[in-house]
Short mmCIF file of C-alpha atoms in Angstrom, two decimals:
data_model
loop_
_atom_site.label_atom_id
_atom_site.label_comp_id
_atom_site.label_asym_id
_atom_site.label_seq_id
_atom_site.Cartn_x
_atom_site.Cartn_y
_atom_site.Cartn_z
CA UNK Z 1 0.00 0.00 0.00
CA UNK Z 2 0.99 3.45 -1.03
CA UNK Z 3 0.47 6.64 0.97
CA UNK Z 4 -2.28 7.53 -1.59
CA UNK Z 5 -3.70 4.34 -0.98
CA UNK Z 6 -4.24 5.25 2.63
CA UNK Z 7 -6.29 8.61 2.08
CA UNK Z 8 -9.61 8.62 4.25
CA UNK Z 9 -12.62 7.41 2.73
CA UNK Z 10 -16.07 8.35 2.59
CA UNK Z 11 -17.96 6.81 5.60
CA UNK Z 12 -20.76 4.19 3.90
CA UNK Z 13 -22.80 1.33 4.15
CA UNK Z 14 -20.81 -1.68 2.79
CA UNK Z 15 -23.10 -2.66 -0.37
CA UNK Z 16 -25.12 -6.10 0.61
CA UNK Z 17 -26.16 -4.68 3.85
CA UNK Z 18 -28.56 -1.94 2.35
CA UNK Z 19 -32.56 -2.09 1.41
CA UNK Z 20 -31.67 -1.48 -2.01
CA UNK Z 21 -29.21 -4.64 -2.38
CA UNK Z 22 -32.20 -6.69 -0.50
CA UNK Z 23 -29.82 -7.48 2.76
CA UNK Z 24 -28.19 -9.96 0.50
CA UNK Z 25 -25.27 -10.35 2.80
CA UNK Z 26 -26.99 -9.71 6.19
CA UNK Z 27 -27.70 -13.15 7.36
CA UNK Z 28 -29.12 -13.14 10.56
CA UNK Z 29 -30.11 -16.42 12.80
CA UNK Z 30 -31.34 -15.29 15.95
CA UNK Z 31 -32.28 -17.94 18.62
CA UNK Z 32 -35.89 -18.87 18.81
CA UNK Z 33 -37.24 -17.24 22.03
CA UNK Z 34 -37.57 -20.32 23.16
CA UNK Z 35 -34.06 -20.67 23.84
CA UNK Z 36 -33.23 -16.93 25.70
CA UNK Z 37 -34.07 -16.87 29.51
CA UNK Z 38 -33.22 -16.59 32.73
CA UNK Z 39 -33.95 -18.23 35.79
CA UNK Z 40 -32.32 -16.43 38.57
CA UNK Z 41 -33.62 -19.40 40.82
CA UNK Z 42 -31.57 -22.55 39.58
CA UNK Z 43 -29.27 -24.10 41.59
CA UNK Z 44 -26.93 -25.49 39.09
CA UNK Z 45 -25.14 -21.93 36.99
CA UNK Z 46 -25.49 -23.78 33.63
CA UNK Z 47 -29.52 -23.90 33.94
CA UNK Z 48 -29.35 -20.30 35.32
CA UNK Z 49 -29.28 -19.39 31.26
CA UNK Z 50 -30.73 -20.56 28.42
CA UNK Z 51 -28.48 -21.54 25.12
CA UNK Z 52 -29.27 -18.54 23.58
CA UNK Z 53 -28.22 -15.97 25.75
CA UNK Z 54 -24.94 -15.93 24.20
CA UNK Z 55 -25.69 -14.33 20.69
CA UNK Z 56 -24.01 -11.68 19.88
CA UNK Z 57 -25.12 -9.05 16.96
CA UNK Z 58 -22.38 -6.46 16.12
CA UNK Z 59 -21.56 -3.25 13.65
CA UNK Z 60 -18.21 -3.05 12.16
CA UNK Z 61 -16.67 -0.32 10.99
CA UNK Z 62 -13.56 -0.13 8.73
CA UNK Z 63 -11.40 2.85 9.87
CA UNK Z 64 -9.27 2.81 6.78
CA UNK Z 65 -12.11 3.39 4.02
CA UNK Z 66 -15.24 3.91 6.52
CA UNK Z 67 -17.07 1.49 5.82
CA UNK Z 68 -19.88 -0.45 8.34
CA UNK Z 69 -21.49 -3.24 8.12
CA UNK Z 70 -23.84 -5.96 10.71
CA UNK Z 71 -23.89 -8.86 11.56
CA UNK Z 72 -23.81 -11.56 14.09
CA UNK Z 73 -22.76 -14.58 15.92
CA UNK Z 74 -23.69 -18.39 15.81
CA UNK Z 75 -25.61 -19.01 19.01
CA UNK Z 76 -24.97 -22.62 18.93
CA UNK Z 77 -21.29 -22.28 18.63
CA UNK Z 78 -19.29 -22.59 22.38
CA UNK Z 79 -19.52 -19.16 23.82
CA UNK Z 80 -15.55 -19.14 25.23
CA UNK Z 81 -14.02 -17.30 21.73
CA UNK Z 82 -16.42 -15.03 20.27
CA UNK Z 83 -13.30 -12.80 18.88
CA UNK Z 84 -12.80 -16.09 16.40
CA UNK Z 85 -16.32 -15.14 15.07
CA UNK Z 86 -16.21 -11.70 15.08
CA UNK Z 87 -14.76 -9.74 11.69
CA UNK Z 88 -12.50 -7.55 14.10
CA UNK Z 89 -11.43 -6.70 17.62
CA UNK Z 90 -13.52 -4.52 19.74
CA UNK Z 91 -12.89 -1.05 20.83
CA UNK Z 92 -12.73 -1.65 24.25
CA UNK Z 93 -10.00 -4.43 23.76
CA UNK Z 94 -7.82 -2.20 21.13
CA UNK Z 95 -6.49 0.16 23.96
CA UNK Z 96 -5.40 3.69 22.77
CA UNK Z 97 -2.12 2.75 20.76
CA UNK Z 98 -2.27 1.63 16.91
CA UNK Z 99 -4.72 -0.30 15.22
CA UNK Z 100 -3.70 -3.48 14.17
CA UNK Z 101 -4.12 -4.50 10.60
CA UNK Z 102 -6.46 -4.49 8.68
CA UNK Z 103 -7.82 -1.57 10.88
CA UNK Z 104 -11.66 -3.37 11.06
CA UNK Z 105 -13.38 -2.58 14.81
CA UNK Z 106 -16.21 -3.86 16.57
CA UNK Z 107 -19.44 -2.42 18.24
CA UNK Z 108 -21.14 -5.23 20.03
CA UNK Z 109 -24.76 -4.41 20.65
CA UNK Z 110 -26.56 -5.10 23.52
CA UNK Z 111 -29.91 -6.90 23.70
CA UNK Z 112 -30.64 -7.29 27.64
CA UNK Z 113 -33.36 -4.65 29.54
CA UNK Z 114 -34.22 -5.59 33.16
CA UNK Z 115 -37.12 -4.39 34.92
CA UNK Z 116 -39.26 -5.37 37.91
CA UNK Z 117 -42.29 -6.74 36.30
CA UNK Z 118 -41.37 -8.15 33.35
CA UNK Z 119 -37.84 -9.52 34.67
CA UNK Z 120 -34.78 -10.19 32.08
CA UNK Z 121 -36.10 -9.29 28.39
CA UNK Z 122 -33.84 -9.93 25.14
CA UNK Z 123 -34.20 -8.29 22.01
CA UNK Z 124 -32.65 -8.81 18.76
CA UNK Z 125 -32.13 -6.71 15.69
CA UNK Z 126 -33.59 -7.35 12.36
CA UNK Z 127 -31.73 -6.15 9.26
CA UNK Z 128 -33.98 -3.07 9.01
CA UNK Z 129 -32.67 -1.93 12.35
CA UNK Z 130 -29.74 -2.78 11.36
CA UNK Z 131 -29.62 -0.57 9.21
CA UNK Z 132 -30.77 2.15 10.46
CA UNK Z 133 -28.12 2.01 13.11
CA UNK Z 134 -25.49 2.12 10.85
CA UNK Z 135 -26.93 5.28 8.78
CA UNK Z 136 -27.38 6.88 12.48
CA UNK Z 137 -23.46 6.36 13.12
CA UNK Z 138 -22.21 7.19 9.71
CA UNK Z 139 -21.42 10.85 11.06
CA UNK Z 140 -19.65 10.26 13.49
CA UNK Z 141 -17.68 7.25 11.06
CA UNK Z 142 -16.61 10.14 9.11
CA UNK Z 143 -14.90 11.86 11.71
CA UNK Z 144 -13.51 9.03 12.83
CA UNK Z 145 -11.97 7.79 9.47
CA UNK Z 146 -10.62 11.52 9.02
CA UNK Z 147 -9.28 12.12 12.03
CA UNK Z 148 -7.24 8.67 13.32
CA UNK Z 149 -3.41 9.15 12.09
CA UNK Z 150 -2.32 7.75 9.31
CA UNK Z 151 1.56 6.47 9.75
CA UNK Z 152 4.01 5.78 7.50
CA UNK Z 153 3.75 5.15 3.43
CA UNK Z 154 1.16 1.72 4.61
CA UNK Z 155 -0.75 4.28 6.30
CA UNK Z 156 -0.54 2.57 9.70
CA UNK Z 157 -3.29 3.40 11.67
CA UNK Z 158 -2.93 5.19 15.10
CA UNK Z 159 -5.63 6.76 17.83
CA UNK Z 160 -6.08 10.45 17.74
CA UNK Z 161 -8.03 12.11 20.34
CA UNK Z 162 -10.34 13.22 17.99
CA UNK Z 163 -10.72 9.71 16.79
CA UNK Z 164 -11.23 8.08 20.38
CA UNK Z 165 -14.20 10.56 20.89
CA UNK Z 166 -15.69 9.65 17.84
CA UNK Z 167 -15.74 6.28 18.64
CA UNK Z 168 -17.04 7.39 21.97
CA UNK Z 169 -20.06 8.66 20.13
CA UNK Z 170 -20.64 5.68 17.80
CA UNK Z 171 -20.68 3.72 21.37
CA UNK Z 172 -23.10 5.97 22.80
CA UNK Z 173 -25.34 5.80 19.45
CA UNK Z 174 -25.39 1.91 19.34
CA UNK Z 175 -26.41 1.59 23.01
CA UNK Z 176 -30.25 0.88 22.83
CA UNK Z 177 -32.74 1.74 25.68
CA UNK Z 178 -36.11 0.10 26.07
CA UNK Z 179 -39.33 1.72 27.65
CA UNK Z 180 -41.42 0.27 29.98
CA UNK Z 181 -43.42 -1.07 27.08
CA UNK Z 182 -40.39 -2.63 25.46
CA UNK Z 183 -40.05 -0.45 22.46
CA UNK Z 184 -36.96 0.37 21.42
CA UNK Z 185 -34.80 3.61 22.09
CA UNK Z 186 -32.02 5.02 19.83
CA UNK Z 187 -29.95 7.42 21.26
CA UNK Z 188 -29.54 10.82 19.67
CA UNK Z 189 -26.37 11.05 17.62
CA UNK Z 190 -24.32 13.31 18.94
CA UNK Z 191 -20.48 15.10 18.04
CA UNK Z 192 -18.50 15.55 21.40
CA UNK Z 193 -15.71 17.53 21.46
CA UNK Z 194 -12.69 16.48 22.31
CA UNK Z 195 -12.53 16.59 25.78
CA UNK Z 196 -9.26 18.16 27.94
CA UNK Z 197 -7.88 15.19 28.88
CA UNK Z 198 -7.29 13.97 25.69
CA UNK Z 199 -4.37 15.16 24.78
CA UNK Z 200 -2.49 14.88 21.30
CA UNK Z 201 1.23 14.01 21.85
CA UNK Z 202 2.16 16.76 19.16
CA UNK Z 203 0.17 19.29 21.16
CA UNK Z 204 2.39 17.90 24.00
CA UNK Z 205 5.84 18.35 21.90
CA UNK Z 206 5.15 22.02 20.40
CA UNK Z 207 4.31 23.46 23.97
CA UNK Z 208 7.49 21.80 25.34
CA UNK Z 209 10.06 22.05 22.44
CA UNK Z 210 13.08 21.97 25.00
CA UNK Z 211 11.77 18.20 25.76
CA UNK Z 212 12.21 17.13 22.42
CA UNK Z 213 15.23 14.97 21.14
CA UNK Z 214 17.51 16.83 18.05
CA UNK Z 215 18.52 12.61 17.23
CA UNK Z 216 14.68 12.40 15.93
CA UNK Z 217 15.31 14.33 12.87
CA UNK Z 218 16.76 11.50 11.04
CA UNK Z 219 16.15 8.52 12.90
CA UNK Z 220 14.76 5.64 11.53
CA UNK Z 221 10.96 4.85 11.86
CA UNK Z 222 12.22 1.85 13.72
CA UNK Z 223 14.26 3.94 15.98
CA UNK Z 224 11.01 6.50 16.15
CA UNK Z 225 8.53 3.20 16.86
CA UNK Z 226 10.93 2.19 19.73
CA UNK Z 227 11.47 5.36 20.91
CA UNK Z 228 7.58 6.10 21.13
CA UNK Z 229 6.71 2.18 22.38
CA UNK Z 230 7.66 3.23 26.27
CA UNK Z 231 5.79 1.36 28.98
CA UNK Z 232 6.67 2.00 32.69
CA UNK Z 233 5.02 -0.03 35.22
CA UNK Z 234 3.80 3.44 36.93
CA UNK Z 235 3.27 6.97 35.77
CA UNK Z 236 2.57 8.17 32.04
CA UNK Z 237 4.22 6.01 28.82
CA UNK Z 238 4.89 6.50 25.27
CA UNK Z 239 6.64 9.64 24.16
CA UNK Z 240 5.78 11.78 27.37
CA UNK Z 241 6.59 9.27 29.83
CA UNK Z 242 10.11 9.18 27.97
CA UNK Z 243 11.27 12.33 27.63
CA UNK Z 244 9.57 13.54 30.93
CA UNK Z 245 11.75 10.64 33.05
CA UNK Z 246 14.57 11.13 31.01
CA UNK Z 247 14.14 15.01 31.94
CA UNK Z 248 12.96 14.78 35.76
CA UNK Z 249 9.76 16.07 34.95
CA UNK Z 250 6.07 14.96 36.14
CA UNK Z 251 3.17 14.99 34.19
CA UNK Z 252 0.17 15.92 35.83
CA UNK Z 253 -2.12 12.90 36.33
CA UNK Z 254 -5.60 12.68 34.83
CA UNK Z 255 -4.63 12.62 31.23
CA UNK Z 256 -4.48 10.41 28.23
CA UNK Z 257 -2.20 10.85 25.20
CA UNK Z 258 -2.75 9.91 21.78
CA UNK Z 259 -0.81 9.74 18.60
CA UNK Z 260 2.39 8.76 20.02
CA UNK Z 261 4.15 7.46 16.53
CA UNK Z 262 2.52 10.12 14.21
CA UNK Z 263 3.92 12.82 16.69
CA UNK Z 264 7.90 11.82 16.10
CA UNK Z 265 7.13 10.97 12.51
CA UNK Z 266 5.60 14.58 12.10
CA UNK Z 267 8.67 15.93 13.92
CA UNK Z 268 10.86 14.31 11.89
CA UNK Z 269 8.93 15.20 8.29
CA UNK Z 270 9.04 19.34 9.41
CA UNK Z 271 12.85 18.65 10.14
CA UNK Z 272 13.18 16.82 6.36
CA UNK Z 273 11.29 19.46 4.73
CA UNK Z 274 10.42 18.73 1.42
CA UNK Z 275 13.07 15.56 1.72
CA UNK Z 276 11.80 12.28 1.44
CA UNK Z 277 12.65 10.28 4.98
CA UNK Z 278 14.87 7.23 3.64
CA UNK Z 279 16.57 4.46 5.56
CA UNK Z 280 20.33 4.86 5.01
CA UNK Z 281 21.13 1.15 4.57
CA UNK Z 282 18.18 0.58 1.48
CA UNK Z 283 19.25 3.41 -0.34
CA UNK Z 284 23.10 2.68 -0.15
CA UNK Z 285 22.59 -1.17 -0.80
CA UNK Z 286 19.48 -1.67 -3.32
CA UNK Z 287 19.63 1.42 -5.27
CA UNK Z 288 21.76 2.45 -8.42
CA UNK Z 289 22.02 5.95 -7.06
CA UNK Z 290 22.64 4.73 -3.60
CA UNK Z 291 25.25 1.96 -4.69
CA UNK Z 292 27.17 4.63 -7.18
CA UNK Z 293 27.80 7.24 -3.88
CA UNK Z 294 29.04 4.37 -2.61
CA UNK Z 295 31.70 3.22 -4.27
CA UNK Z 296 33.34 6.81 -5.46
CA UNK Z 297 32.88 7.92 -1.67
CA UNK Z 298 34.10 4.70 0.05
CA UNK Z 299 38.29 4.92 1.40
CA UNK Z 300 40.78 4.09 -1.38
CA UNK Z 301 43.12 0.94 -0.22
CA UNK Z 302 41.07 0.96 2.96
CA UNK Z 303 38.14 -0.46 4.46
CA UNK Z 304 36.00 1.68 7.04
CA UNK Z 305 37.81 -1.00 9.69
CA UNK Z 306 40.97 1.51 9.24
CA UNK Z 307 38.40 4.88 9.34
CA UNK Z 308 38.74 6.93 12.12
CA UNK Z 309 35.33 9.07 13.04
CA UNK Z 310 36.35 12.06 11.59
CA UNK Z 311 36.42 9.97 8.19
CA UNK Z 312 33.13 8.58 8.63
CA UNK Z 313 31.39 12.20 9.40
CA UNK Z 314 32.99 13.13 6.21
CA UNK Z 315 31.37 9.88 4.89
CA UNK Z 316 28.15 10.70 6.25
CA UNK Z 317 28.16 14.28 4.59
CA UNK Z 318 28.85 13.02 1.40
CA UNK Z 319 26.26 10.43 1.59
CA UNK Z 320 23.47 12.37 2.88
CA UNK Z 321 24.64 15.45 0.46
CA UNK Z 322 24.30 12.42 -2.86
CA UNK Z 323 20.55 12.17 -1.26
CA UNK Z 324 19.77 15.28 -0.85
CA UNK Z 325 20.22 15.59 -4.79
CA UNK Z 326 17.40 13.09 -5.19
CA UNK Z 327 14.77 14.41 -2.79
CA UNK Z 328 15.99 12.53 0.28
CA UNK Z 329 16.77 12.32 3.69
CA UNK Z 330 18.93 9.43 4.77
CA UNK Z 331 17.59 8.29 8.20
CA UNK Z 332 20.29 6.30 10.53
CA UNK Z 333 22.89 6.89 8.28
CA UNK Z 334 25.51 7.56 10.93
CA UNK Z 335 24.22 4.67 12.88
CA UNK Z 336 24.53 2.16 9.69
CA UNK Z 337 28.21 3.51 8.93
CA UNK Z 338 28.70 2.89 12.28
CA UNK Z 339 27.79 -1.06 12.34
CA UNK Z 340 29.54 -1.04 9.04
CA UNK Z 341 32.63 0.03 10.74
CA UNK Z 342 31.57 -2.18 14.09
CA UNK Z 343 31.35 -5.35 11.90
CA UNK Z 344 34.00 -5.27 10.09
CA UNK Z 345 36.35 -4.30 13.08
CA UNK Z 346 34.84 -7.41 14.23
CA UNK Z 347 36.20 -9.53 11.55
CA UNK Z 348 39.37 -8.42 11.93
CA UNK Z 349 38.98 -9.07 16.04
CA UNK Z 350 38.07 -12.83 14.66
CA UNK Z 351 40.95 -12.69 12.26
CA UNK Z 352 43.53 -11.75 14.98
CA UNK Z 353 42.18 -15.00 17.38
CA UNK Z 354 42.39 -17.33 14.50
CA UNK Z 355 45.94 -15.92 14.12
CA UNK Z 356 47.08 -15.92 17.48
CA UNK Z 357 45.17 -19.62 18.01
CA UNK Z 358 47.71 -20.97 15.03
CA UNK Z 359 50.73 -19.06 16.30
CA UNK Z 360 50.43 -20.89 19.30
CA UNK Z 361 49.18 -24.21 17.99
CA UNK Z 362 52.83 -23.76 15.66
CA UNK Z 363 54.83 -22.48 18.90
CA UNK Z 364 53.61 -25.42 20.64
CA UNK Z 365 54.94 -27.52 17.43
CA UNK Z 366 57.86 -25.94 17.29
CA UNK Z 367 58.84 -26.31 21.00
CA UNK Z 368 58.35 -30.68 20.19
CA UNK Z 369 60.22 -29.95 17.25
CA UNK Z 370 63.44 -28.54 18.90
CA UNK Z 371 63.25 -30.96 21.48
CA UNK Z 372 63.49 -33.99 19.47
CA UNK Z 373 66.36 -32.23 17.00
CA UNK Z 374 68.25 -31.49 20.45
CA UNK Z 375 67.86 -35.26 21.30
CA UNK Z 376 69.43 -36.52 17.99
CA UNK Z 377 71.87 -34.02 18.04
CA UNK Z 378 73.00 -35.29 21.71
CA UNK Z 379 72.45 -38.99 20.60
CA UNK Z 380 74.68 -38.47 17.46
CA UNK Z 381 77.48 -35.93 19.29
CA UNK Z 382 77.68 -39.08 21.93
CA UNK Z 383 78.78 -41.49 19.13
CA UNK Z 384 82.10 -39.82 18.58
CA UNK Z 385 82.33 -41.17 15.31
CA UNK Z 386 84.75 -38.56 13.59
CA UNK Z 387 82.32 -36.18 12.12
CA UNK Z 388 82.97 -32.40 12.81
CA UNK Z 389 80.72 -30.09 14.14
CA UNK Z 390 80.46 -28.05 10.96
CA UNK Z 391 78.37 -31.11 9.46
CA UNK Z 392 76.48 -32.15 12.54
CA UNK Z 393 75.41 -28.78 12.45
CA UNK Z 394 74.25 -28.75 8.43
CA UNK Z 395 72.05 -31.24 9.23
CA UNK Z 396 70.37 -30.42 12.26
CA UNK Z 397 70.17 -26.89 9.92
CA UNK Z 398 71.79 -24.70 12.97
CA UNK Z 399 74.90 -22.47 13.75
CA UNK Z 400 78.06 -24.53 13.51
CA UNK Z 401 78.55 -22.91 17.53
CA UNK Z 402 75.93 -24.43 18.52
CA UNK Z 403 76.93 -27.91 18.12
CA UNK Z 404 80.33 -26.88 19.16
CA UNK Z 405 79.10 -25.46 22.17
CA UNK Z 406 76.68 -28.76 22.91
CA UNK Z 407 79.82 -31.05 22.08
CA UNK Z 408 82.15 -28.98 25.24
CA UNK Z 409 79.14 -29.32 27.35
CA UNK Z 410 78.48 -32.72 27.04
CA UNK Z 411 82.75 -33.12 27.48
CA UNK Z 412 82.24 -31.67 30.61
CA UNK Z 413 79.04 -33.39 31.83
CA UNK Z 414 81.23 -36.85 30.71
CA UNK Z 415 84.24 -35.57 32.88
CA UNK Z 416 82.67 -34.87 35.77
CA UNK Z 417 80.44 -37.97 36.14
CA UNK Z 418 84.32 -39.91 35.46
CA UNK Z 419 85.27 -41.44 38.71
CA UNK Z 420 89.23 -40.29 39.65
CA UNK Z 421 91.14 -42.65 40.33
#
């Protein structure tokens, strides 16, 4: 998906689940009232209920394109995983960080009213009401689908405050009420504003621009998505929380933040300008452009093992300088010439212990070596037989001294171990 795949929609009914299409893909199986009751008096909980109670009915709403659509579950199917029947997650389970793919969320409707007279009452939705419901909510869709950020060339979805009131309001619309005669109650739509506590973590970063980190204006989105994915087991987390700790500051309590990735990756787009944010390591490895600045710019006779950091700055300049000819911003660019560097240092860090593992396994070698040649040498000095030490020593390929040396030690040894007489 491109960035211009990702532009808000138009909030509609999803065609199938309209009059005009005949409800063609609404296929509702409620349980016969036969099967929905209570009986607060049984002694065993699984009589307490009938089999029906479990049904579910929900409205979905994409927050990508806007659409909604109805539906509901199988009553006869075991009531421990509804989420496996359901064609998203619900609100209440999504918390207030991103959306997860493919962005699809979940109204469940109730169906229970409770009075003193008539007891436990259920009542399901036909498609018409349906329907209706999802016309009534279509406003506040809209403002939903135009107002949750948008992250990233995929368009990642993320809660904005705006966007968590919205869905507040298509909450309040699907709640039904009943009357004492059982008919049923819609709420009024309504559009609340966003209330104080709801605060947008770019709100938070332009009233506190001393907080905010110079590094994020080329980081990676990886390094943004870490930076912004901060959970302390107490006090405020995401972006805030960070920068707040990491400045001994408090946050007032009472508020929510939303909008914790689009903030850095809206702080980081003002500080690209018209750039293009672009991870370092694609461009230099899988493009032509990227691959060309790198091999004019890269150390003749040298590999960035033997660069020294004022090198690689100059590296960095050069690189980013090639990008900025093309519309582009290289993100982590220092940080990848860095591991570059770091890795091959490495190498030669492995190089040097294979080295000095052979140098010893051939001292080692060596030291047997001279030890036997110092034996034969003895063995063949002790036979006297005539021969010089000038030709001892050519074959035991050392210093004719040497063997002279070793014969007028061995003379010795011999003269001193002679009893006198």
């Amino acid at each position: 998906m491109t960035a211009a795949d990702s532009v808000p929609g138009t909030a509609h009914v999803l065609t199938g689940y309209r009059p005009e299409d005949g409800f063609m893909a609404a296929e509702l199986d409620p349980p016969p009232a036969e099967y929905v009751w209570h009986d607060e008096n049984a002694e065993q909980q699984d009589q307490r209920y009938g089999p029906g109670v479990g049904y579910q009915q929900w409205l979905a709403v994409d927050a990508r394109d806007g659409a909604v659509w109805f539906g509901d579950t199988d009553w006869r199917a075991p009531q421990e995983s509804p989420g496996s029947r359901l064609p998203g997650i619900p609100r209440r389970a999504l918390g207030d960080g991103n959306v997860p793919d493919p962005g699809i969320m979940v109204q469940l409707l109730g169906h229970l009213s409770h009075d003193e007279q008539r007891g436990c009452t259920w009542r399901f939705f036909d498609a018409e009401e349906l329907h209706a419901l999802a016309v009534r909510v279509l406003p506040a869709v809209q403002r939903l689908v135009d107002s949750i950020h948008r992250i990233g060339p995929d368009g990642e979805l993320e809660w904005s405050a705006e966007a968590a009131t919205a869905w507040d309001d298509i909450e309040q619309a699907a709640t039904p009420a009943f009357d004492p005669s059982g008919e049923l109650l819609w709420p009024r739509p309504r559009t609340t504003p966003v209330p104080a506590w709801r605060v947008e973590v770019g709100a938070f970063l332009a009233a506190n621009p001393g907080l905010c980190d110079p590094s994020w204006d080329l980081a990676t989105d990886a390094e943004l998505d870490t930076y912004a994915d901060y959970s302390p087991q107490n006090g405020y987390g995401g972006v805030p929380g960070r920068i707040c700790r990491d400045a001994d500051r408090q946050i007032e309590d009472g508020f929510t933040f939303y909008g914790h990735r689009a903030a850095l990756y809206a702080y980081r787009a003002r500080a690209c300008g018209d750039r293009t944010p672009t991870d370092a390591r694609v461009w230099l490895e899988t493009t032509g452009a990227g691959r060309d600045t790198w091999e004019a710019a890269k150390p003749l006779g040298a590999t960035l093992a033997d660069v020294p950091d004022c090198v690689l700055v100059s590296l960095a300049e050069t690189f980013q300088n090639a990008a900025h000819e093309h519309g582009l911003a290289l993100t982590g660019l220092t940080a990848h010439l860095r591991r570059l560097r770091g890795a091959e240092r490495s190498a030669v860090d492995r190089q040097l212990v294979h080295e000095g593992e052979e140098v010893e396994r051939l001292e080692i070698m060596l030291k047997d070596f001279r030890a036997a040649r110092n034996r034969t040498v003895t063995r063949i000095l002790a036979w006297s037989d005539g021969r010089g030490d000038a030709e001892i020593a050519r074959l035991a390929s050392m210093p004719d001294a040497y063997v002279s040396d070793w014969r007028a030690r061995l003379t010795d040894e011999q003269t001193t171990m002679t009893p006198g007489p």
